[in-house]
PDB file of C-alpha atoms and ligand atoms in Angstrom:
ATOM      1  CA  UNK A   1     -76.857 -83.032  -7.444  1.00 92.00           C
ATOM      2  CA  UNK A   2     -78.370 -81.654  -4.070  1.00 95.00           C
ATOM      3  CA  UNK A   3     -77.245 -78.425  -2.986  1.00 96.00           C
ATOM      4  CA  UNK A   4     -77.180 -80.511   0.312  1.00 98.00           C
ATOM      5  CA  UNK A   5     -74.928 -83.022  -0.639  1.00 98.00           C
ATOM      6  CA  UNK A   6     -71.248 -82.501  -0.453  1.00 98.00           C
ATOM      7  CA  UNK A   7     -68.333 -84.788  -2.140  1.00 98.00           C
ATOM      8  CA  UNK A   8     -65.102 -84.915  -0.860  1.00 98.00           C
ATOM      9  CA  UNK A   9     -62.690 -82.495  -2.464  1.00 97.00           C
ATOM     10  CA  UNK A  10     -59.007 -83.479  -0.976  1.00 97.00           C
ATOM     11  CA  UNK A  11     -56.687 -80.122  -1.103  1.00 98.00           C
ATOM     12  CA  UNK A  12     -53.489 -80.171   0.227  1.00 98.00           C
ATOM     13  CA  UNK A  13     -53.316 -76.939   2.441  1.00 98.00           C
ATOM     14  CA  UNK A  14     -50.096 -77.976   3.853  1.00 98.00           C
ATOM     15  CA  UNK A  15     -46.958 -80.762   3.489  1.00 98.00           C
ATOM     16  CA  UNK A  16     -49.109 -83.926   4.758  1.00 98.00           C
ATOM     17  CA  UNK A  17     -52.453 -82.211   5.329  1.00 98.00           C
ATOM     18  CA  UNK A  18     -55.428 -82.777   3.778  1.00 98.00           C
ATOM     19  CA  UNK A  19     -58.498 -80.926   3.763  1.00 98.00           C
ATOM     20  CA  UNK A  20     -61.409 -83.350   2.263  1.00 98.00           C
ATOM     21  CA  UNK A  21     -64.381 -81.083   3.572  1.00 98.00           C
ATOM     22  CA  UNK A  22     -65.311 -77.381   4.815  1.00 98.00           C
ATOM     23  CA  UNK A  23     -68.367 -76.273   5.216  1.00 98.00           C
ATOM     24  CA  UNK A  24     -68.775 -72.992   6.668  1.00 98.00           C
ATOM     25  CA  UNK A  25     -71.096 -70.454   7.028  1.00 98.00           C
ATOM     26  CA  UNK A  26     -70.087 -68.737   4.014  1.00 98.00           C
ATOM     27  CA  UNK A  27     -70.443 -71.806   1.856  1.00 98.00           C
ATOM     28  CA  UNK A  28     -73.037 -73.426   3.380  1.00 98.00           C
ATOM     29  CA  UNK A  29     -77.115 -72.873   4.514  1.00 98.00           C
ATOM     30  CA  UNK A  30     -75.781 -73.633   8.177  1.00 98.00           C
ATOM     31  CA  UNK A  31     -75.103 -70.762  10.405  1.00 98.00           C
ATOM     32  CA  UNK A  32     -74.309 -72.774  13.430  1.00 98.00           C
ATOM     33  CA  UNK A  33     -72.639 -75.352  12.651  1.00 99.00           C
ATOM     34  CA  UNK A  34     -69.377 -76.187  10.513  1.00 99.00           C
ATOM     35  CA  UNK A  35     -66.766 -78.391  10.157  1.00 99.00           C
ATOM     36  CA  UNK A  36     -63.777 -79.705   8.555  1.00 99.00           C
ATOM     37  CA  UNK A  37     -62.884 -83.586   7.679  1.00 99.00           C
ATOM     38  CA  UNK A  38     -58.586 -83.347   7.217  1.00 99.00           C
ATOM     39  CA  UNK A  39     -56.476 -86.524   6.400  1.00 99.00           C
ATOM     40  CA  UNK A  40     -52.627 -86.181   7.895  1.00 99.00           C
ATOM     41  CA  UNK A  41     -50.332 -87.983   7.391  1.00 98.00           C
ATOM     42  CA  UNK A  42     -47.133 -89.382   9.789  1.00 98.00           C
ATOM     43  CA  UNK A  43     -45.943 -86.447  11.527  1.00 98.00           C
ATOM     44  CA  UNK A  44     -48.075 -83.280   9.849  1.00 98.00           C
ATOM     45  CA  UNK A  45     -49.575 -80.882  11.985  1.00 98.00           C
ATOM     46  CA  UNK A  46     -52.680 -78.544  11.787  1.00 98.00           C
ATOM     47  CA  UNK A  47     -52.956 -75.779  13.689  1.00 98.00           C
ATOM     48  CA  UNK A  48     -55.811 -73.690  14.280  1.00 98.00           C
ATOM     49  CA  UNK A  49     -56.688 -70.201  16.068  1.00 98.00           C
ATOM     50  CA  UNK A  50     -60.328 -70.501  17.545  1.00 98.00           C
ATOM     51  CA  UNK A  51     -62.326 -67.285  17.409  1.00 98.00           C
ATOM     52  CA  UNK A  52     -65.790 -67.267  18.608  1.00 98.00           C
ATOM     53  CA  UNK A  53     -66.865 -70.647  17.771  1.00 98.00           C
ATOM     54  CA  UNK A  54     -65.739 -73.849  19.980  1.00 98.00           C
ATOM     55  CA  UNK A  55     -64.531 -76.942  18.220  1.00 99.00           C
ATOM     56  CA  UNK A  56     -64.408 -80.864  19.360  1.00 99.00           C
ATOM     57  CA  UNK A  57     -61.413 -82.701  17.645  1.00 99.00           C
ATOM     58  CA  UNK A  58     -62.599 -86.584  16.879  1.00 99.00           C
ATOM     59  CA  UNK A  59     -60.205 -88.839  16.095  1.00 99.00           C
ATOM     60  CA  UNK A  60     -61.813 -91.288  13.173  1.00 99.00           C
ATOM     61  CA  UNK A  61     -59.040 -92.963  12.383  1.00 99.00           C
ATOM     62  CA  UNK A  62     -55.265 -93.501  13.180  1.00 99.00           C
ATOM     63  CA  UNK A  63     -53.744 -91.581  16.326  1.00 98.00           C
ATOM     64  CA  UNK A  64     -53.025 -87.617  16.997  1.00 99.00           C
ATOM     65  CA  UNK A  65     -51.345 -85.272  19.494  1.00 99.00           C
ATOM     66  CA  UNK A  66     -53.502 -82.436  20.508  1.00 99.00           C
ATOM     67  CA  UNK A  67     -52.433 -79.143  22.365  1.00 98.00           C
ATOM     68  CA  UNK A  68     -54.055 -75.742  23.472  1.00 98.00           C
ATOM     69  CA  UNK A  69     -50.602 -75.340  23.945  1.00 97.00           C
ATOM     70  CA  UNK A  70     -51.479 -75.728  28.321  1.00 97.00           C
ATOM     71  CA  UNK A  71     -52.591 -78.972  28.094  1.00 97.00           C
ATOM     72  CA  UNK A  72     -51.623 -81.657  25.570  1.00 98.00           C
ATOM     73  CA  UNK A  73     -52.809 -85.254  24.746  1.00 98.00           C
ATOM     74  CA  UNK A  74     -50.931 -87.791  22.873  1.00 98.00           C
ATOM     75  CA  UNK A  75     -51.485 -90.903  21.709  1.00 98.00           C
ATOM     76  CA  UNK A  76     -55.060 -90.247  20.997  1.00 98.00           C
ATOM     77  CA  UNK A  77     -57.654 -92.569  19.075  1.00 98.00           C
ATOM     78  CA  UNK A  78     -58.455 -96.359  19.764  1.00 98.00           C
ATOM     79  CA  UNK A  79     -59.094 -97.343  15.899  1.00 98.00           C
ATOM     80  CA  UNK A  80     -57.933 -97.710  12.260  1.00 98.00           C
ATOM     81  CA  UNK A  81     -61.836 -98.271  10.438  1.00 98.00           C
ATOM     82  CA  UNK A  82     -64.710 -96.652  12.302  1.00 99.00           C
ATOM     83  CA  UNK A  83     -66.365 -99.903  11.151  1.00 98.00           C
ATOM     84  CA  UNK A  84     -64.286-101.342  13.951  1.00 98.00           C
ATOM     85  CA  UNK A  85     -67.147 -99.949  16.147  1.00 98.00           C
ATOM     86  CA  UNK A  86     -65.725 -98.951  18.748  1.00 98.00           C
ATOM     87  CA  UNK A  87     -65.800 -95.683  20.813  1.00 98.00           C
ATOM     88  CA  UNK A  88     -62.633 -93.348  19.672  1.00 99.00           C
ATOM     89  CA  UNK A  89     -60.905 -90.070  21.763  1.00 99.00           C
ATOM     90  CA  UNK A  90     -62.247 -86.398  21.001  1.00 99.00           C
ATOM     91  CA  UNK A  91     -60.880 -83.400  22.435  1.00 98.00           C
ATOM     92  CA  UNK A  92     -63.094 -80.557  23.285  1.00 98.00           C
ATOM     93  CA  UNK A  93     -61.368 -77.088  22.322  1.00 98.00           C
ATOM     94  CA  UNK A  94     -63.228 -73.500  23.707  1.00 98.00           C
ATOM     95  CA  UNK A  95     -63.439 -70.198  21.783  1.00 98.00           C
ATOM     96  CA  UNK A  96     -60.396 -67.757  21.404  1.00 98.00           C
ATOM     97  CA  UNK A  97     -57.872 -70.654  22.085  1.00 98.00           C
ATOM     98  CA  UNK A  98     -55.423 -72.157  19.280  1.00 98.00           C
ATOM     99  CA  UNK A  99     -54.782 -75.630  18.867  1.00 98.00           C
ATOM    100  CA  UNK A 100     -52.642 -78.389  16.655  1.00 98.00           C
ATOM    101  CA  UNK A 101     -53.516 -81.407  15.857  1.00 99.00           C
ATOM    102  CA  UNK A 102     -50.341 -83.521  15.571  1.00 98.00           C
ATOM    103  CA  UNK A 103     -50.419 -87.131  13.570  1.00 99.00           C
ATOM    104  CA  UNK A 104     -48.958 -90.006  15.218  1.00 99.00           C
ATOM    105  CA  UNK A 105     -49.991 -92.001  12.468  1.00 98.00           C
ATOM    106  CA  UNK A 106     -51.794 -91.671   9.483  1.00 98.00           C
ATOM    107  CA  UNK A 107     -54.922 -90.354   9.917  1.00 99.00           C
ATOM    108  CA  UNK A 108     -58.427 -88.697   9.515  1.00 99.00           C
ATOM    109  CA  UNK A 109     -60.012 -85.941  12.138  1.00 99.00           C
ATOM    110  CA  UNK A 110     -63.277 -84.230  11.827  1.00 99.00           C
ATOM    111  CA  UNK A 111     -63.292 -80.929  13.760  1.00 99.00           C
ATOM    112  CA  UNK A 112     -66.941 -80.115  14.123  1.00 99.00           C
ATOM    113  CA  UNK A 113     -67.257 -76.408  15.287  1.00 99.00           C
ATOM    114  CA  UNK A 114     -70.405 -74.202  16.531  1.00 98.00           C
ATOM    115  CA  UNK A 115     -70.522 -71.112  18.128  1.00 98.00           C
ATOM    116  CA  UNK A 116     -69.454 -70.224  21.741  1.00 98.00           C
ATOM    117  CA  UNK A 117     -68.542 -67.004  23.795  1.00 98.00           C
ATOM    118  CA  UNK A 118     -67.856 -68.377  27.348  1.00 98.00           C
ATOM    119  CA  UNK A 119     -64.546 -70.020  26.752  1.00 98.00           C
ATOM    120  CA  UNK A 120     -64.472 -73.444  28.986  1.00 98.00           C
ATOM    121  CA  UNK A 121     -61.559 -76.004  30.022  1.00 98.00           C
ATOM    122  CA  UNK A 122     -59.822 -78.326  27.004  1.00 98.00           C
ATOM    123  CA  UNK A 123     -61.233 -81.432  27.376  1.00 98.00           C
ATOM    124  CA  UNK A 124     -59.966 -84.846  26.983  1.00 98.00           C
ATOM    125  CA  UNK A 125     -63.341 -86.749  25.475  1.00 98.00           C
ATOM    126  CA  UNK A 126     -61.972 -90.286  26.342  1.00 98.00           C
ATOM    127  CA  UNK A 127     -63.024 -93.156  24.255  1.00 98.00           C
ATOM    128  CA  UNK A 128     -64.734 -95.131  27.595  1.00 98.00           C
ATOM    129  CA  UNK A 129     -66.592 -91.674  28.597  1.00 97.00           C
ATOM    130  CA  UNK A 130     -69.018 -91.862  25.256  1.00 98.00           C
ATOM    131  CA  UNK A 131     -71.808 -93.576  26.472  1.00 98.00           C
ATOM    132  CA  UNK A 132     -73.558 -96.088  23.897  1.00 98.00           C
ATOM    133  CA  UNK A 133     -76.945 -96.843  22.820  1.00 98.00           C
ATOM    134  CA  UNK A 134     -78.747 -99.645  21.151  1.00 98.00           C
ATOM    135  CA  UNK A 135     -81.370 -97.614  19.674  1.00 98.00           C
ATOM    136  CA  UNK A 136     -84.509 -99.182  17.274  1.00 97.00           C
ATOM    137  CA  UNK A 137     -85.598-102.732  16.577  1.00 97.00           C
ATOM    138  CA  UNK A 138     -86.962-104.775  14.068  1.00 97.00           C
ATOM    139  CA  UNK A 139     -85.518-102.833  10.492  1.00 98.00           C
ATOM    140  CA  UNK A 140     -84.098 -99.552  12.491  1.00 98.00           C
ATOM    141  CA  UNK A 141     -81.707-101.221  14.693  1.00 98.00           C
ATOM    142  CA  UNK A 142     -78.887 -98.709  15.089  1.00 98.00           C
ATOM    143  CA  UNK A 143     -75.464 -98.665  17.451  1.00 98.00           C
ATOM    144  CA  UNK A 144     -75.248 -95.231  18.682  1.00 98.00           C
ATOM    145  CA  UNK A 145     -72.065 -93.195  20.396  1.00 98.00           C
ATOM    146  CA  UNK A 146     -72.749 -90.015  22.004  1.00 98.00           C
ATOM    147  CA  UNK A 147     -69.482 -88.114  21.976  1.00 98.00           C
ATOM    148  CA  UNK A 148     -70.541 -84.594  23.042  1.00 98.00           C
ATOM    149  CA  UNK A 149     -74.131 -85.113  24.050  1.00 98.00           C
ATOM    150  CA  UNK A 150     -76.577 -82.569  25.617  1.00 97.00           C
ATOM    151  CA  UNK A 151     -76.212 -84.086  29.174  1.00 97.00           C
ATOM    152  CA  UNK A 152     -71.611 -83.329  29.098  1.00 97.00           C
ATOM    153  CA  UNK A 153     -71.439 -79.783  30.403  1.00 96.00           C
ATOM    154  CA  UNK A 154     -67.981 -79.635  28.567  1.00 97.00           C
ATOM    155  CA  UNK A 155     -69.419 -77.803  25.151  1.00 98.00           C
ATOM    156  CA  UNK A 156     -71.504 -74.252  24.867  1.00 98.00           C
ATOM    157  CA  UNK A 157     -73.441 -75.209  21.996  1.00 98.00           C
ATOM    158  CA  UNK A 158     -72.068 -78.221  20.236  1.00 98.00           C
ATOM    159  CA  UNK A 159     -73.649 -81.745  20.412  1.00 98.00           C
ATOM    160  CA  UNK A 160     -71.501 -84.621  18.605  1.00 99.00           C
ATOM    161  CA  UNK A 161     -72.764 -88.351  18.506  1.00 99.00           C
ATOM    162  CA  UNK A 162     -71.904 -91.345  15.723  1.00 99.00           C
ATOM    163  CA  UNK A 163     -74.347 -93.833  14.691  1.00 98.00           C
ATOM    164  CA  UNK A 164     -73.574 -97.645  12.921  1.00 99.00           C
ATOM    165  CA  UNK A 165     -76.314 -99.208  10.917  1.00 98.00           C
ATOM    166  CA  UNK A 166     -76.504-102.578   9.826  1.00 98.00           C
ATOM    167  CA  UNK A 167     -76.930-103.619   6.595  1.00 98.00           C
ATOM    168  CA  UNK A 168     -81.231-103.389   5.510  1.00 98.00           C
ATOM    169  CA  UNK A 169     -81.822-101.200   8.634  1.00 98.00           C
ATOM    170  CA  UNK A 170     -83.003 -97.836   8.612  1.00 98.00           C
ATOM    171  CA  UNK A 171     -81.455 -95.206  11.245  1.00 98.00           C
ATOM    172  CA  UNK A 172     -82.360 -91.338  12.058  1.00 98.00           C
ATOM    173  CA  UNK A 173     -86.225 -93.016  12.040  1.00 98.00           C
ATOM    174  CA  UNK A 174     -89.028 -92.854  12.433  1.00 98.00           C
ATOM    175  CA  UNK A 175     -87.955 -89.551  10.695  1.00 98.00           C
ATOM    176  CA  UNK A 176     -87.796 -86.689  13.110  1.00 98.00           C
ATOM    177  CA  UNK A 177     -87.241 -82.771  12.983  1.00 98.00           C
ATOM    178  CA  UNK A 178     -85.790 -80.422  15.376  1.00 98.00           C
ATOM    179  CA  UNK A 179     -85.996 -77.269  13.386  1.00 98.00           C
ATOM    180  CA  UNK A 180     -87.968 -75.110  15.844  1.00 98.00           C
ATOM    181  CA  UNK A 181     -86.897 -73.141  18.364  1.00 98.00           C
ATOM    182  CA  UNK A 182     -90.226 -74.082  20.358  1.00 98.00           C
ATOM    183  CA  UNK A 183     -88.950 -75.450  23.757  1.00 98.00           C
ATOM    184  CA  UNK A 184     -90.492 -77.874  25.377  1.00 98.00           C
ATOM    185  CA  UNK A 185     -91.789 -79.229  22.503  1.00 97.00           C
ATOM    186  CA  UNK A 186     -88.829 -79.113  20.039  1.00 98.00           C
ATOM    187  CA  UNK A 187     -85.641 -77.692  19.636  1.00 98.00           C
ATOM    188  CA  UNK A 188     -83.877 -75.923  17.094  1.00 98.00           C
ATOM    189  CA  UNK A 189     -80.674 -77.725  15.592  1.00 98.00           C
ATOM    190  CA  UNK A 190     -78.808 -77.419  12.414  1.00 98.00           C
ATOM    191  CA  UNK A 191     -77.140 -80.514  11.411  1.00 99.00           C
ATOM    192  CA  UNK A 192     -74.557 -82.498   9.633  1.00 99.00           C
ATOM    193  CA  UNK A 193     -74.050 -86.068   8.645  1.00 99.00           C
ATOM    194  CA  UNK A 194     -70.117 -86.775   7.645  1.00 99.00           C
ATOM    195  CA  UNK A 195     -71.166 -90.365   6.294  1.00 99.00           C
ATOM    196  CA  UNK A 196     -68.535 -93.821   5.424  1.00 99.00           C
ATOM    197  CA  UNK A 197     -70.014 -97.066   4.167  1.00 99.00           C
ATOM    198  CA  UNK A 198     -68.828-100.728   4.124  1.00 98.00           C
ATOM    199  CA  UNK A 199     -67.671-101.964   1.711  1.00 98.00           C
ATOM    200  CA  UNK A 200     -66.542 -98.554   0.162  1.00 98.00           C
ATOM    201  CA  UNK A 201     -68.428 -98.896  -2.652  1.00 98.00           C
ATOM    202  CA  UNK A 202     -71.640 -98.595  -0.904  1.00 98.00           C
ATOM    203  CA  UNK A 203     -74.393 -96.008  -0.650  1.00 98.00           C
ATOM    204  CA  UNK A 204     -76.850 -94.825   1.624  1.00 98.00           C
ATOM    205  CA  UNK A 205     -80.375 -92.844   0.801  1.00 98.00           C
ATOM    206  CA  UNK A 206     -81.004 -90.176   2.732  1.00 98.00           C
ATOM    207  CA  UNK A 207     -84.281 -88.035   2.177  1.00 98.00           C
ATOM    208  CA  UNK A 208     -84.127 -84.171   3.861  1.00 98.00           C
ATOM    209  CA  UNK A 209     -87.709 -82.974   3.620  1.00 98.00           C
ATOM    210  CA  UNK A 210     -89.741 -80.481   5.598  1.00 98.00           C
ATOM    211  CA  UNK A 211     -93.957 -80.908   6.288  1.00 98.00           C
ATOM    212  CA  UNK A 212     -94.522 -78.564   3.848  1.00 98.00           C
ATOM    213  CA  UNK A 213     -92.242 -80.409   1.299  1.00 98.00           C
ATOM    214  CA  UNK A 214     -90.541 -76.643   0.396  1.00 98.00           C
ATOM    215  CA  UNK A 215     -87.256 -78.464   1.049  1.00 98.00           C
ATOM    216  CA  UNK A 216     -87.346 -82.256   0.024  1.00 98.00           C
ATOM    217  CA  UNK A 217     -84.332 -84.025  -1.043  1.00 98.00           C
ATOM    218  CA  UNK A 218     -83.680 -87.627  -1.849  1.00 98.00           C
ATOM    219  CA  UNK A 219     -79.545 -88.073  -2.294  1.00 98.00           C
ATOM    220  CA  UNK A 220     -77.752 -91.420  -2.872  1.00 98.00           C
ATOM    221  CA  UNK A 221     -74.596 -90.752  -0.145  1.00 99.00           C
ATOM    222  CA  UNK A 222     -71.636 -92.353  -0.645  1.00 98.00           C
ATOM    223  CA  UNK A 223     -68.249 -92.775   1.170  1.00 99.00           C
ATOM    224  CA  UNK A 224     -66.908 -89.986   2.136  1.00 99.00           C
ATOM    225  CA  UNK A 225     -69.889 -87.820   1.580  1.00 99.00           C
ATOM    226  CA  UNK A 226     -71.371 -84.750   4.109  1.00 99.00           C
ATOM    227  CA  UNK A 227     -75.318 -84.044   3.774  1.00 99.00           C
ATOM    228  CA  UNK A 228     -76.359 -80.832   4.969  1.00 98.00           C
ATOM    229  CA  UNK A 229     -79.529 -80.636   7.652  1.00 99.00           C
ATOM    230  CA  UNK A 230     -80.671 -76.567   7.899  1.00 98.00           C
ATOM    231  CA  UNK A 231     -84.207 -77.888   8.961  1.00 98.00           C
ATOM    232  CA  UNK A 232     -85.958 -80.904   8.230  1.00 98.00           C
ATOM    233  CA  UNK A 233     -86.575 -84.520   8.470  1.00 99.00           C
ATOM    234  CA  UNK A 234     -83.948 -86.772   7.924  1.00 98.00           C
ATOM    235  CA  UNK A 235     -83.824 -90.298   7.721  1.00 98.00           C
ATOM    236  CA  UNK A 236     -80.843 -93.124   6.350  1.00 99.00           C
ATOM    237  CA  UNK A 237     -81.873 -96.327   4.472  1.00 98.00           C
ATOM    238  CA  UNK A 238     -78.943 -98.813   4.357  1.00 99.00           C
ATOM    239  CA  UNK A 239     -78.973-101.068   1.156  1.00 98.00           C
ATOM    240  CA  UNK A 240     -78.647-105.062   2.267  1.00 98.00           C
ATOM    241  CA  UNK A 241     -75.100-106.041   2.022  1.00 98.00           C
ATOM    242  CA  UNK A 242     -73.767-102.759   3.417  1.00 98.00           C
ATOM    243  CA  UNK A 243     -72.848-101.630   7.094  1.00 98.00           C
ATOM    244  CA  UNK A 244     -73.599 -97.745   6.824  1.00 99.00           C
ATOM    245  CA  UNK A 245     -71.542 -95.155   9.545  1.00 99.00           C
ATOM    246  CA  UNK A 246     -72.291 -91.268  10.145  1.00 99.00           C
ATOM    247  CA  UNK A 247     -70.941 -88.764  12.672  1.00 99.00           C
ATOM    248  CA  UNK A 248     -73.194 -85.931  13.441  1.00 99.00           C
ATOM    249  CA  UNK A 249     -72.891 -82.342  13.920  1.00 99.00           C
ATOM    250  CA  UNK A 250     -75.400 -80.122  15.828  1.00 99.00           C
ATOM    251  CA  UNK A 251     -75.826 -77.003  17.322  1.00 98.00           C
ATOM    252  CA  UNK A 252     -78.111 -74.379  17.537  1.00 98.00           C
ATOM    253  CA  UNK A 253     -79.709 -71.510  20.372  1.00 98.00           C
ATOM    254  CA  UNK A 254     -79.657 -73.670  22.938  1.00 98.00           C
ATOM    255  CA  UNK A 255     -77.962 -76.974  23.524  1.00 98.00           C
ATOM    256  CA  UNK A 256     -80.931 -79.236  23.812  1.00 98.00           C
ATOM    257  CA  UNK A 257     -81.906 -82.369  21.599  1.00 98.00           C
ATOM    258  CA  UNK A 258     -85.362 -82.503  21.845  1.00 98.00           C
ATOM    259  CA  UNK A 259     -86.668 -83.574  18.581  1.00 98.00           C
ATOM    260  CA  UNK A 260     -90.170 -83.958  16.927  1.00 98.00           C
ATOM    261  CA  UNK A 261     -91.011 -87.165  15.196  1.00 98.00           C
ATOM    262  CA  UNK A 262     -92.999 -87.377  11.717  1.00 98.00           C
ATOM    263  CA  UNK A 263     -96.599 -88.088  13.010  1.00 98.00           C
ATOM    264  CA  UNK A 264     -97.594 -90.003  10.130  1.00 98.00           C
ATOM    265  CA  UNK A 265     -94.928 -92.565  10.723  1.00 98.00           C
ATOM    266  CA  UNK A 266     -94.696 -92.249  14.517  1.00 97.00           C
ATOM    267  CA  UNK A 267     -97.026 -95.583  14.754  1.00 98.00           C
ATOM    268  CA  UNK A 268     -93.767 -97.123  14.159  1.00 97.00           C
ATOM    269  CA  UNK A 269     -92.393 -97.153  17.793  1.00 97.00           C
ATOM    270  CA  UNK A 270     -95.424 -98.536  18.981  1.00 96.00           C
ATOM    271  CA  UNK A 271     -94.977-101.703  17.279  1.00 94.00           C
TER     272      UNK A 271
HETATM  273  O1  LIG B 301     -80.974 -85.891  15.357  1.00 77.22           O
HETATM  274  C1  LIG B 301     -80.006 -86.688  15.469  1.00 77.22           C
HETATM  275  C2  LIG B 301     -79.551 -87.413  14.262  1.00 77.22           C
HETATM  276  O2  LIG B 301     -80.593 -87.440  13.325  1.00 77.22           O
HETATM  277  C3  LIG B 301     -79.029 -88.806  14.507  1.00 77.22           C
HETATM  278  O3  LIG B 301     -78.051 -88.777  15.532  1.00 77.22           O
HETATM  279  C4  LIG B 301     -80.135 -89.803  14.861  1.00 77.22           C
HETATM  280  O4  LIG B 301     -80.735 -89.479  16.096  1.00 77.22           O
HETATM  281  C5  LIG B 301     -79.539 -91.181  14.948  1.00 77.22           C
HETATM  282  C6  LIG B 301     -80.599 -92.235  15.155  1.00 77.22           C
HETATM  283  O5  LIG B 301     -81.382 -92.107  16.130  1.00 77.22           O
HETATM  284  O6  LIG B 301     -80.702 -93.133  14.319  1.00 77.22           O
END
C-alpha cells in the first residue's frame, strides 16, 4: 500500500473519544501540516494545549461546543452527512492557547493544524461565511467550500477548503502542483486530502506524481481514507455511481495558493 495512503485506525484515547487519524510530523513526510480526524460521542470532550502550531476545528458531522476557555461556541455544525452539501461551522484556534471540543451530539471533527507564532483572535468560521465555488465543466465539475482560504486574514499559515464531486467527474484537475517555493509563479504547499465517498462502499483514484515521476503514486481511496501530498500533482477520478467528498489541508512558508498546472494537460481549460 502507498506510504501516502492512510486507513483509519479508531483508538479510543478517552471515554467517548475517538481518534481515527494523526498524522504528524513525526509520522508523516509533512512538516507543515497535520491533523487529527476524532469521532465523540454525546457529551465527550477533547481538550487540547496548542503550542506553536494553530489549529481550525471543522465540524463534519453532528454538533460541538468549542472553548479557548475566553470565548465559547455552542451549538456548532449545520449537518449529519457531508454529502448533505452544505457549508458546516469551523473554529479557528491560534498558537499557545488550549481548547475543548465538547459533543452535543454524536460526532466527527477534523482539526487540521500548521504552524504559527503570532497568536491571533479565536474565530467563529460560520457556516454562511465559506464562500462556494462551482469550479470545472464538462467531466471536472466540482462543488467547492473554502473554509479557511488565502484571502480570511483569520489563520497564519493554514488554508482549509472541501470539495464534492459528482459521480464520473474528475476534481483537483487539470492536475496541478504547488510544491515550489517560487513566488509569483508557484507556491509551496504541503497537503492533505481526508476523503468520504457515497455510497460507503465507494472508491476514488487518486494519482500523486511529480514531473520527474521520482514520486508517482496511483492509490484506490476509500471512505474514511487520508492521502498524503509532500509535493506533487494530484488529481481525483470519481467512479460513475459514486458522489466522492474531500477536505483539504494546506500550509506551507507563506499562505498563498498559487498553483502550477500540468502543461501537458493544461489544453483542458481551454476547451
Ligand atoms: O490544491 C488544492 C487541492 O488540490 C484541491 O482543493 C483542488 O483545488 C480542488 C479542485 O480544484 O478540484
Amino acid at each position: 500500500m502507498s506510504k501516502l495512503l492512510r486507513k483509519p485506525n479508531r483508538v479510543e484515547t478517552s471515554p467517548g473519544v475517538n481518534l481515527v487519524h494523526e498524522v504528524t510530523s513525526e509520522n508523516s513526510p509533512l512538516e507543515y501540516v497535520a491533523l487529527k480526524v476524532v469521532d465523540l460521542a454525546p457529551g465527550a470532550s477533547y481538550r487540547e494545549n496548542l503550542g506553536k502550531a494553530e489549529c481550525c476545528i471543522v465540524a463534519l458531522t453532528g454538533k460541538i461546543n468549542v472553548t479557548d476557555n475566553v470565548e465559547t461556541f455552542e451549538n456548532i455544525g449545520t449537518r449529519e452527512s457531508v454529502f448533505e452539501k452544505k457549508p458546516t461551522d469551523s473554529v479557528y484556534v491560534s498558537n499557545d492557547r488550549t481548547f475543548a471540543v465538547e459533543a452535543v451530539t454524536a460526532a466527527r471533527v477534523i482539526l487540521c493544524y500548521s504552524p504559527s507564532e503570532k497568536q491571533l483572535p479565536t474565530r467563529l468560521i460560520k457556516a454562511e461565511d465559506n464562500s462556494i465555488e462551482q469550479r470545472g465543466k464538462y467531466n471536472n465539475k466540482r462543488l467547492v467550500h473554502n473554509i479557511l482560504a488565502d484571502s480570511n486574514p483569520s489563520a497564519n499559515s493554514l488554508l482549509v477548503v472541501e470539495v464534492f464531486t459528482e459521480s464520473g467527474n474528475w476534481s483537483s484537475y487539470p492536475p496541478h502542483k504547488h510544491d515550489q517555493d517560487n513566488l509569483p509563479h508557484e507556491s509551496f504547499l504541503e497537503e492533505t486530502y481526508y476523503h468520504e465517498m457515497n455510497p460507503k462502499q465507494g472508491f476514488v483514484f487518486q494519482r500523486v506524481y511529480t514531473d520527474d515521476r521520482s514520486l508517482d503514486e496511483t492509490m484506490a481511496v476509500e471512505n474514511g481514507d487520508v492521502v498524503l501530498v509532500p509535493a506533487g500533482y494530484h488529481p481525483v477520478a470519481v467512479p460513475d455511481g459514486y458522489e466522492s467528498y474531500y477536505l483539504n489541508i494546506m500550509a506551507g512558508p507563506t499562505r498563498i495558493w498559487k498553483f502550477h498546472n500540468e502543461p501537458a494537460h493544461e489544453w483542458i481549460l481551454e476547451r
